[in-house]
Coordinates of C-alpha atoms in Angstrom, one line a residue:
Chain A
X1 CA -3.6 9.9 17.5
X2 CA -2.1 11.7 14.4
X3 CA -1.8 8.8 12.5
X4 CA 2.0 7.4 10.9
X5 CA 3.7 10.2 10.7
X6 CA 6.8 10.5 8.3
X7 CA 9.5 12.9 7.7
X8 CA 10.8 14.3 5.8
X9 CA 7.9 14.8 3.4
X10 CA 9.9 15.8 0.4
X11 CA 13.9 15.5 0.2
X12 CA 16.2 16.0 -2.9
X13 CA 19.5 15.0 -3.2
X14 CA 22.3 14.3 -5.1
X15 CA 23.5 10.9 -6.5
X16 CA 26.3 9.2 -4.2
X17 CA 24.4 11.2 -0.9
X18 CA 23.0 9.3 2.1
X19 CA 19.5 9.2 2.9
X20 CA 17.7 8.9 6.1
X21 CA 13.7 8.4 5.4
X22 CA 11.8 8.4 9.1
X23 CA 8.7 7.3 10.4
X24 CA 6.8 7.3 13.6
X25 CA 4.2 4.0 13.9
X26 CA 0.7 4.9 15.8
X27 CA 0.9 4.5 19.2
X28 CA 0.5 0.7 20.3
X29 CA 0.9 -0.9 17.4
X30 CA 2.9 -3.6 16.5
X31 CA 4.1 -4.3 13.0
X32 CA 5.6 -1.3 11.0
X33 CA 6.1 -1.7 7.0
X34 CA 8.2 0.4 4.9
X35 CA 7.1 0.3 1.2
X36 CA 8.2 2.5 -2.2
X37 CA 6.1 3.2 -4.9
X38 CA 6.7 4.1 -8.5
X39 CA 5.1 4.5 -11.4
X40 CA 6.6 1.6 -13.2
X41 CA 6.2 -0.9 -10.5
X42 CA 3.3 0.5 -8.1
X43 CA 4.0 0.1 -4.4
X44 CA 6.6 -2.8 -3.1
X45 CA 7.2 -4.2 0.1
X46 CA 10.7 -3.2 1.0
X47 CA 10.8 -4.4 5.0
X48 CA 8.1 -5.0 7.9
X49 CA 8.9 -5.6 11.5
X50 CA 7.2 -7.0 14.1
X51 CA 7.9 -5.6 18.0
X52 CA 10.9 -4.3 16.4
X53 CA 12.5 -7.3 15.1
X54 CA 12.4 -7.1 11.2
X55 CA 10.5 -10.2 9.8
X56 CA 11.0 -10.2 5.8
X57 CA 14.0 -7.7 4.5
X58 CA 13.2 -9.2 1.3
X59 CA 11.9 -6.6 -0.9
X60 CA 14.7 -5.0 0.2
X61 CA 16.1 -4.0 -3.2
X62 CA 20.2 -4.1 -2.5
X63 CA 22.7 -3.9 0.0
X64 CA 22.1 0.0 -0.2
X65 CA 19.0 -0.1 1.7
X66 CA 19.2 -0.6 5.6
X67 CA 15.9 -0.1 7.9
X68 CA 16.1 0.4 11.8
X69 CA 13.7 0.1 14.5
X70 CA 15.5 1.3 17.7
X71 CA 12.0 1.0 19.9
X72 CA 8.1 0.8 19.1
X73 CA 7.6 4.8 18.4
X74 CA 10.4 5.0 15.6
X75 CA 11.9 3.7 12.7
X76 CA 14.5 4.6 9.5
X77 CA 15.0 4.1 6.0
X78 CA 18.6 4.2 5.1
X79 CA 19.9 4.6 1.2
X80 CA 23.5 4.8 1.1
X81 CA 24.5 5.7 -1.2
X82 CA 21.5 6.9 -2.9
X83 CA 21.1 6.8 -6.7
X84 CA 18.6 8.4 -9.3
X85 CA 16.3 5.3 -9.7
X86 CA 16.2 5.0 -6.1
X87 CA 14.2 8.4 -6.6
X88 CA 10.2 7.2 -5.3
X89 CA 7.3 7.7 -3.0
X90 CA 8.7 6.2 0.4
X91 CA 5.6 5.2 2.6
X92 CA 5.4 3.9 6.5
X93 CA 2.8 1.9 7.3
X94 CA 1.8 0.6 10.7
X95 CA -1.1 -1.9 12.0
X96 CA -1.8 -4.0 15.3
X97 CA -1.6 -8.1 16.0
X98 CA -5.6 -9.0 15.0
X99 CA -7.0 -10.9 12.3
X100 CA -7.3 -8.7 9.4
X101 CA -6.7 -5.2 11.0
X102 CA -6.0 -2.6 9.2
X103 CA -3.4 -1.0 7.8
X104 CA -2.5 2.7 8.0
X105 CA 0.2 4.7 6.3
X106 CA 2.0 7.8 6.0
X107 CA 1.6 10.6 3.5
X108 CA 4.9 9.5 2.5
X109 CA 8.7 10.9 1.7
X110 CA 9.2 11.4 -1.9
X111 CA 12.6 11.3 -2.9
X112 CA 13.9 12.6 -5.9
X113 CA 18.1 11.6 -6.2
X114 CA 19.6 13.9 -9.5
Chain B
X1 CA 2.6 -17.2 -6.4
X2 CA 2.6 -13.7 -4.4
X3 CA 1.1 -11.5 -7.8
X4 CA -2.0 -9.7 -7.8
X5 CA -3.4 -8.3 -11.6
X6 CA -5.4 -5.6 -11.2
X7 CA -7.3 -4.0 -14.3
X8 CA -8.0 -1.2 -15.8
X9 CA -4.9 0.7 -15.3
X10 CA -7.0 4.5 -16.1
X11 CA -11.0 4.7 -16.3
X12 CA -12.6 7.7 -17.1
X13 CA -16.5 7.8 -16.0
X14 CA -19.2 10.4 -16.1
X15 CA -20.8 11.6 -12.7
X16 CA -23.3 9.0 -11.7
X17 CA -21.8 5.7 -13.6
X18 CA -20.4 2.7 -12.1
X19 CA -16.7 2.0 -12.5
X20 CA -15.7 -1.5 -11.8
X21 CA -12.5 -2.3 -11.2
X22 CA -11.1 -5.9 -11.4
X23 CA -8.3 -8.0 -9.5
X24 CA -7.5 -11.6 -9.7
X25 CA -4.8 -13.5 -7.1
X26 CA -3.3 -17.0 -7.9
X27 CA -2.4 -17.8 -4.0
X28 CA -4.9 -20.1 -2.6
X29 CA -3.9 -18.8 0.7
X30 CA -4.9 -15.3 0.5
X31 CA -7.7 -15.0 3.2
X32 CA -8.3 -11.1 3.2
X33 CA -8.9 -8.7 0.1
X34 CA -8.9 -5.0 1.2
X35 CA -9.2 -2.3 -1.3
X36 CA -7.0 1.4 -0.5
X37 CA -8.2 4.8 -1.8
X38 CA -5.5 7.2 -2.9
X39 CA -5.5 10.5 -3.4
X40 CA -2.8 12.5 -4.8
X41 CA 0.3 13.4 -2.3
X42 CA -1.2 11.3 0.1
X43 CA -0.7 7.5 1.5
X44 CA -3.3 4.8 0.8
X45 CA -6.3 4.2 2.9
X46 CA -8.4 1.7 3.8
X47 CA -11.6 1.6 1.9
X48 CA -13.5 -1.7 2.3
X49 CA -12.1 -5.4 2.5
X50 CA -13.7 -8.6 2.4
X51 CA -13.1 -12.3 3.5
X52 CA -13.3 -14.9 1.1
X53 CA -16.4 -16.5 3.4
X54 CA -18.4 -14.2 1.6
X55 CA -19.8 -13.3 -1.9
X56 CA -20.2 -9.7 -1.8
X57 CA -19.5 -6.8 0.9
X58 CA -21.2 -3.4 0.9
X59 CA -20.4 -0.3 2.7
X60 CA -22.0 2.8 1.1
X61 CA -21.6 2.9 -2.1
X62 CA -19.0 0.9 -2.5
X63 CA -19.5 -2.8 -2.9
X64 CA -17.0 -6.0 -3.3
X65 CA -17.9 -8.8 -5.1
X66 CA -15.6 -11.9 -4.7
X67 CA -15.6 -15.4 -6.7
X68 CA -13.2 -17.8 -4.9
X69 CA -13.2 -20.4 -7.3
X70 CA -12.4 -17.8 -9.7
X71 CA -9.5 -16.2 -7.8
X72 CA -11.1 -13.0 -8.7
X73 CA -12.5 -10.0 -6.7
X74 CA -13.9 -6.7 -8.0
X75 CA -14.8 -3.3 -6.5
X76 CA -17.9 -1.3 -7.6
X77 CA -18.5 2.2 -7.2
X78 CA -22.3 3.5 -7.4
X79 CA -23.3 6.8 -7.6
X80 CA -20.0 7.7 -8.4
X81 CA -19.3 11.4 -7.9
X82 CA -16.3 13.9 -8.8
X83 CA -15.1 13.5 -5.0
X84 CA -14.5 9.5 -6.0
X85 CA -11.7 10.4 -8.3
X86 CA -8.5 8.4 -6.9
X87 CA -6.0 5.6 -7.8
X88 CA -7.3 2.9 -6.6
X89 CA -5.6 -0.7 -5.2
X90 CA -6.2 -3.8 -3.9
X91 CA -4.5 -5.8 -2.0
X92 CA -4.3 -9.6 -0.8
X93 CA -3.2 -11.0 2.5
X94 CA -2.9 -14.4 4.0
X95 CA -3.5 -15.7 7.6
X96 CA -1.5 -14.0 10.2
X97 CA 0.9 -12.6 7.9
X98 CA 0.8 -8.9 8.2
X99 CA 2.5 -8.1 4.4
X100 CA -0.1 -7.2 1.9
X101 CA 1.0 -7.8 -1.8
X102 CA -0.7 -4.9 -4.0
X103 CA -2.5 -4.4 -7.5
X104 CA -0.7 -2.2 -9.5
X105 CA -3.2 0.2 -9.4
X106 CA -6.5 1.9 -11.1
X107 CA -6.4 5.7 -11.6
X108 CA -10.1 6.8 -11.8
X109 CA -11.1 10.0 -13.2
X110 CA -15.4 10.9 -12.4
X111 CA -16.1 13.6 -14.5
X112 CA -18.7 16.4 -13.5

């Protein structure tokens, strides 16, 4: 398998712009997490779904975010409309039902909004 | 209730030491402690994780050493090498809940 795989891996854009972040889970598994990290508050659980279903939207910083998972092989991160202190490391992470299994995650979209 | 401390932000070691890093939790419920690697551009990975049934973990040279009635778990690297340099995290999770709640994070630096 080639691991999560995220695109795109570097965007820019400008302030007010929409922003689509995508990721594609590892094959079979079941729970996908999208997280953001920064330098002032280190990585943050934005969303994680479970067969699809999103469980806890609570990180979920404002109404600006939105996350999708249409089916098991894809999911988006929606910013709309984006603005400069959205600008981050977006990472996809995806593991399977089991106790204590492991997590793996994307090399990550970072997004810099000017 | 969800926080995880994690010190020192930076440490700087020469080839061969032992950095420790440190984390303490406040949730009683957390039940699994991984540790992620990171190196620059790239997304965390897992390094080693322990259960809270046990005092100490060891893969390699890289050990965990847990105190539950501390709330406090710590990760040592022996032998370090250049190669080792990395931000470093851990994590907590609890029970079937798949949502890991992160350290902020050690940047280690081995020098040659």
């Amino acid at each position: 398998d080639a691991g999560v795989i995220q695109s795109p891996r570097h965007e820019v854009t400008e302030m007010g712009q929409e922003v689509t972040l995508r990721c594609k889970p590892i094959s079979g598994h079941d729970y996908l997490f999208w997280y953001r990290q920064t330098m002032m508050r280190g990585l943050e659980l934005l969303i994680y779904f479970n067969n699809n279903v999103p469980i806890d939207d609570s990180g979920m910083p404002e109404d600006r975010f939105s996350a999708k998972m249409p089916n098991a092989s894809f999911s988006t991160l929606k910013i709309q409309p984006s603005e400069p202190r959205d600008s981050a490391v977006y990472f996809c992470a995806s593991t399977e039902t089991g106790v204590n299994t492991e997590a793996f995650f994307g090399q990550g979209t970072r997004l810099t909004v000017v | 209730q969800q926080q995880v401390k994690q010190s020192p932000q930076s440490l700087i070691v020469q080839k061969g030491g032992i950095p420790i890093i440190n984390c303490a939790y406040e949730n009683t419920a957390f039940d699994y402690f991984p540790w992620y690697q990171q190196f620059p551009g790239k997304g965390p990975a897992l390094l080693i994780a322990i259960r809270p049934d046990v005092s100490e973990k060891k893969e390699g040279r890289f050990t965990i050493s847990f105190n539950k009635s501390a709330k406090q778990f710590s990760l040592h690297i022996m032998d370090s090498q250049p190669g080792d340099s990395a931000t470093y995290f851990c994590a907590a999770n609890k029970g079937s809940a798949r949502q890991l709640t992160f350290g902020s994070g050690t940047q280690l630096t081995v020098l040659p």
